[in-house]
Short mmCIF file of C-alpha atoms in Angstrom, two decimals:
data_model
loop_
_atom_site.label_atom_id
_atom_site.label_comp_id
_atom_site.label_asym_id
_atom_site.label_seq_id
_atom_site.Cartn_x
_atom_site.Cartn_y
_atom_site.Cartn_z
CA MET A 21 83.22 91.60 94.23
CA SER A 22 79.58 92.63 94.54
CA ASN A 23 78.68 96.12 95.71
CA GLU A 24 76.84 94.62 98.68
CA ARG A 25 79.97 92.83 99.90
CA VAL A 26 82.08 95.95 99.44
CA GLN A 27 79.46 97.98 101.31
CA GLN A 28 79.63 95.53 104.20
CA ALA A 29 83.43 95.53 104.22
CA ALA A 30 83.61 99.34 104.15
CA GLN A 31 81.04 99.66 106.93
CA THR A 32 82.93 97.13 109.03
CA LEU A 33 86.15 99.07 108.53
CA LYS A 34 84.41 102.33 109.43
CA ASP A 35 82.90 100.78 112.58
CA LEU A 36 86.30 99.52 113.72
CA HIS A 37 87.57 103.10 114.03
CA GLY A 38 87.03 105.18 117.13
CA GLY A 39 87.24 102.43 119.74
CA SER A 40 88.89 102.62 123.15
CA GLY A 41 92.38 102.25 121.70
CA PRO A 42 94.25 102.53 118.41
CA LEU A 43 93.03 100.44 115.49
CA VAL A 44 96.11 98.59 114.23
CA LEU A 45 96.03 97.81 110.50
CA PRO A 46 99.07 95.74 109.51
CA THR A 47 100.46 96.88 106.19
CA VAL A 48 100.61 93.95 103.74
CA TRP A 49 101.77 93.54 100.17
CA ASP A 50 100.64 90.14 98.85
CA ALA A 51 98.24 87.29 99.59
CA TRP A 52 100.77 85.55 101.88
CA SER A 53 101.35 88.59 104.10
CA ALA A 54 97.60 89.32 104.18
CA ARG A 55 96.77 85.77 105.25
CA THR A 56 99.56 85.87 107.82
CA ALA A 57 98.28 89.11 109.39
CA ALA A 58 94.65 87.99 109.33
CA GLY A 59 95.69 84.65 110.80
CA ALA A 60 97.39 86.53 113.64
CA GLY A 61 93.98 87.88 114.60
CA PHE A 62 93.84 91.32 112.99
CA THR A 63 90.37 92.39 111.90
CA ALA A 64 91.41 94.74 109.08
CA LEU A 65 94.51 95.41 106.98
CA THR A 66 96.08 97.95 104.67
CA ILE A 67 98.02 97.47 101.45
CA GLY A 68 100.95 99.89 101.31
CA SER A 69 102.14 101.36 98.03
CA HIS A 70 105.84 101.01 98.92
CA PRO A 71 105.78 97.33 99.96
CA LEU A 72 103.42 96.48 97.11
CA ALA A 73 105.83 98.06 94.63
CA GLU A 74 108.79 96.25 96.21
CA SER A 75 106.98 92.92 95.91
CA ARG A 76 106.41 93.53 92.19
CA GLY A 77 109.83 94.91 91.26
CA ALA A 78 108.39 98.39 90.72
CA GLU A 79 109.13 101.80 92.17
CA ASP A 80 107.09 103.53 94.85
CA GLY A 81 105.84 106.99 93.95
CA GLU A 82 103.38 105.81 91.29
CA GLY A 83 105.89 103.62 89.52
CA GLN A 84 102.91 101.45 88.62
CA THR A 85 99.79 102.48 86.74
CA PHE A 86 96.40 102.53 88.39
CA ALA A 87 95.38 99.50 86.34
CA GLU A 88 98.47 97.61 87.48
CA VAL A 89 97.78 98.44 91.11
CA LEU A 90 94.19 97.24 90.81
CA GLU A 91 95.37 94.02 89.17
CA ALA A 92 97.83 93.48 92.03
CA VAL A 93 95.50 94.21 94.94
CA ARG A 94 92.48 92.23 93.71
CA PRO A 95 93.89 88.79 94.70
CA ILE A 96 95.19 90.16 98.01
CA ILE A 97 91.74 91.43 98.97
CA ALA A 98 90.17 88.16 97.82
CA ALA A 99 92.62 86.12 99.92
CA VAL A 100 91.17 87.15 103.31
CA ASP A 101 87.79 87.74 104.92
CA VAL A 102 88.70 91.04 106.59
CA PRO A 103 88.31 94.55 105.12
CA ILE A 104 91.36 96.03 103.42
CA SER A 105 92.27 99.65 102.77
CA VAL A 106 94.50 100.40 99.78
CA ASP A 107 97.19 103.06 99.52
CA LEU A 108 96.43 104.81 96.23
CA GLU A 109 99.29 107.33 96.50
CA ALA A 110 98.19 110.63 94.91
CA GLY A 111 95.53 109.05 92.71
CA TYR A 112 97.59 108.09 89.63
CA GLY A 113 96.19 111.04 87.69
CA GLN A 114 92.66 109.64 87.95
CA GLU A 115 89.50 111.60 88.53
CA PRO A 116 88.08 110.88 92.00
CA ALA A 117 85.06 109.04 90.58
CA ASP A 118 87.29 106.72 88.53
CA LEU A 119 89.51 106.05 91.54
CA ILE A 120 86.52 105.09 93.67
CA ALA A 121 85.00 102.96 90.93
CA GLY A 122 88.24 101.01 90.51
CA LEU A 123 88.65 100.53 94.24
CA ILE A 124 85.10 99.25 94.65
CA ASP A 125 85.52 96.90 91.69
CA VAL A 126 88.44 95.10 93.39
CA GLY A 127 86.73 95.06 96.79
CA GLY A 128 88.67 97.76 98.63
CA ALA A 129 87.01 99.04 101.81
CA GLY A 130 89.15 102.14 102.27
CA LEU A 131 91.92 104.17 100.72
CA ASN A 132 94.90 106.30 101.58
CA LEU A 133 95.43 109.45 99.49
CA GLU A 134 98.50 111.67 99.77
CA ASP A 135 99.28 115.20 98.64
CA THR A 136 102.56 114.55 96.80
CA VAL A 137 101.75 114.54 93.08
CA HIS A 138 104.32 112.12 91.69
CA SER A 139 103.21 112.53 88.11
CA GLU A 140 103.94 116.26 88.30
CA GLY A 141 107.50 116.26 89.55
CA GLY A 142 106.60 115.41 93.14
CA ARG A 143 105.01 118.76 93.88
CA LEU A 144 102.83 119.14 96.97
CA ARG A 145 99.18 119.88 96.36
CA THR A 146 97.92 123.04 97.98
CA THR A 147 95.66 122.67 100.99
CA GLU A 148 92.64 123.64 98.92
CA GLU A 149 93.55 121.35 96.03
CA HIS A 150 94.10 118.34 98.23
CA ALA A 151 90.88 118.97 100.15
CA ALA A 152 88.99 119.27 96.88
CA TYR A 153 90.32 115.88 95.73
CA ILE A 154 89.34 114.29 99.04
CA GLY A 155 85.92 115.90 98.72
CA GLY A 156 85.58 114.42 95.25
CA LEU A 157 86.40 110.98 96.61
CA ARG A 158 83.80 111.32 99.35
CA ALA A 159 81.15 112.46 96.88
CA ALA A 160 81.95 109.59 94.51
CA ALA A 161 81.79 107.03 97.33
CA ASP A 162 78.48 108.47 98.49
CA ASP A 163 77.11 108.32 94.94
CA ALA A 164 78.16 104.66 94.76
CA GLY A 165 76.48 103.93 98.09
CA VAL A 166 79.69 102.54 99.61
CA PRO A 167 81.03 104.11 102.85
CA ILE A 168 84.67 103.97 101.76
CA VAL A 169 86.97 104.93 104.65
CA ILE A 170 89.13 107.80 103.41
CA ASN A 171 92.49 108.35 105.06
CA GLY A 172 93.79 111.78 104.06
CA ARG A 173 97.57 111.98 104.17
CA THR A 174 99.92 114.93 104.15
CA ASP A 175 103.65 114.79 103.42
CA LEU A 176 104.25 118.32 104.72
CA PHE A 177 106.26 117.23 107.77
CA GLY A 178 108.50 115.09 105.59
CA ARG A 179 109.46 118.14 103.56
CA ALA A 180 110.32 120.26 106.60
CA GLY A 181 113.63 118.57 107.40
CA ASP A 182 114.71 119.25 110.96
CA ASP A 183 112.11 121.99 111.45
CA LYS A 184 108.99 119.86 111.62
CA ALA A 185 107.65 121.95 114.52
CA GLY A 186 107.83 124.96 112.24
CA VAL A 187 105.14 123.59 109.93
CA LEU A 188 102.87 122.23 112.68
CA ASP A 189 100.19 124.91 112.35
CA GLU A 190 100.13 124.59 108.56
CA ALA A 191 99.95 120.80 108.80
CA ILE A 192 97.06 120.93 111.25
CA ALA A 193 95.20 123.36 108.99
CA ARG A 194 95.82 121.06 106.04
CA LEU A 195 94.57 118.00 107.93
CA GLN A 196 91.51 119.85 109.21
CA ALA A 197 90.64 120.85 105.65
CA LEU A 198 90.71 117.16 104.72
CA VAL A 199 88.36 116.35 107.60
CA ASP A 200 86.02 119.12 106.51
CA ALA A 201 86.09 117.67 102.99
CA GLY A 202 85.06 114.22 104.18
CA ALA A 203 88.16 112.33 105.35
CA ASP A 204 87.37 109.75 108.05
CA THR A 205 90.95 109.68 109.31
CA VAL A 206 94.11 111.72 108.67
CA TYR A 207 97.70 110.64 108.25
CA PRO A 208 100.61 113.01 108.96
CA VAL A 209 103.68 111.03 107.94
CA LYS A 210 107.25 111.42 109.25
CA ILE A 211 106.35 112.39 112.83
CA HIS A 212 106.24 108.87 114.27
CA GLU A 213 109.39 109.43 116.35
CA ASP A 214 108.25 112.76 117.85
CA ASP A 215 105.82 112.43 120.77
CA ASP A 216 105.24 116.19 121.04
CA LEU A 217 104.21 116.52 117.40
CA ILE A 218 101.97 113.45 117.56
CA ALA A 219 100.24 114.76 120.68
CA ALA A 220 99.76 118.20 119.12
CA VAL A 221 98.15 116.80 115.98
CA VAL A 222 95.96 114.36 117.92
CA GLY A 223 94.84 117.16 120.22
CA ALA A 224 93.85 119.39 117.32
CA ILE A 225 91.99 116.90 115.10
CA ALA A 226 88.71 115.25 116.08
CA VAL A 227 88.93 112.19 113.80
CA PRO A 228 91.37 109.30 114.34
CA VAL A 229 94.97 110.21 113.52
CA ASN A 230 97.00 107.54 111.70
CA ILE A 231 100.63 107.20 112.77
CA THR A 232 103.29 104.96 111.23
CA ALA A 233 104.87 102.41 113.56
CA HIS A 234 107.79 100.01 113.41
CA PRO A 235 106.58 96.62 114.68
CA ALA A 236 109.75 95.94 116.69
CA LYS A 237 111.04 99.40 117.64
CA HIS A 238 107.77 101.04 118.73
CA THR A 239 105.02 99.98 121.13
CA LEU A 240 101.26 100.08 120.99
CA GLU A 241 101.19 101.36 124.57
CA ARG A 242 103.19 104.47 123.64
CA LEU A 243 100.95 105.37 120.72
CA ALA A 244 97.79 104.65 122.72
CA GLY A 245 99.07 106.96 125.46
CA LEU A 246 99.48 109.74 122.90
CA GLY A 247 95.86 109.33 121.78
CA VAL A 248 96.65 107.88 118.36
CA GLY A 249 93.51 106.41 116.79
CA ARG A 250 94.96 104.33 113.99
CA VAL A 251 98.32 102.64 113.41
CA THR A 252 99.81 101.35 110.16
CA TYR A 253 103.34 100.22 109.33
CA GLY A 254 104.05 101.80 105.96
CA PRO A 255 107.09 99.95 104.57
CA LEU A 256 108.45 99.14 108.05
CA LEU A 257 106.85 95.71 108.56
CA GLN A 258 108.20 94.50 105.23
CA ALA A 259 111.62 95.93 106.12
CA ALA A 260 111.59 94.16 109.49
CA VAL A 261 110.58 90.87 107.87
CA THR A 262 113.36 91.31 105.31
CA GLU A 263 116.00 91.72 108.04
CA HIS A 264 114.71 88.67 109.88
CA ILE A 265 114.84 86.56 106.73
CA LYS A 266 118.44 87.66 106.17
CA GLU A 267 119.30 86.57 109.70
CA LEU A 268 117.65 83.18 109.15
CA LEU A 269 119.55 82.65 105.94
CA ALA A 270 122.93 83.99 107.09
CA GLY A 271 124.23 80.65 108.31
CA TRP A 272 123.36 78.90 105.04
CA ARG A 273 125.61 80.86 102.73
#
């Protein structure tokens, strides 16, 4: 895809953020699911690492190489005329400039970048380390002249077990450091069932906060009321589709 087309897609994705309600980006994993979501009227999509891996018989947590992920997402992005953000996990050991170059080459308009380093035993990057990586991504995108939408994710809440409230201040500080480094949006995972935590994070961070939703168990109205700026499904849309397919097939065994 030409740089001009990627620039336009990235700018469109950036402009879609910050509206009067949450921007919902259905999480897709192949050309069929992308076409289905775009056909349902959605103006932008995300490709999730977990559902993408499931669709390819691979493991989430960087069970694919960066080259394999790029090969997989290229036809998905080409299948629709809406901008797509790509979950690039912790970066697959790539330098920020190489990650951005690969994303632009396949036509990606945005990316999701988490702080769990799968290639190093699943350790959590420090706040400073993760912010530096996000800053490197922003600098590389700026150098390329493409306004890639960077969604900075933290897995800190997911590691806190039942004491998620106990890491709230640290999580907010971590997310704010990502914003200061150039993240357009932030993504605290594993708090999607806790209204108090969602509201606290949204109230503390000026950029749109991305929250995971289940397409059948959660509602857009609830998340909008909490001030959420961006909604994605993670692996939950694929899981819901899987259960529905099982129900459809059950009587044919």
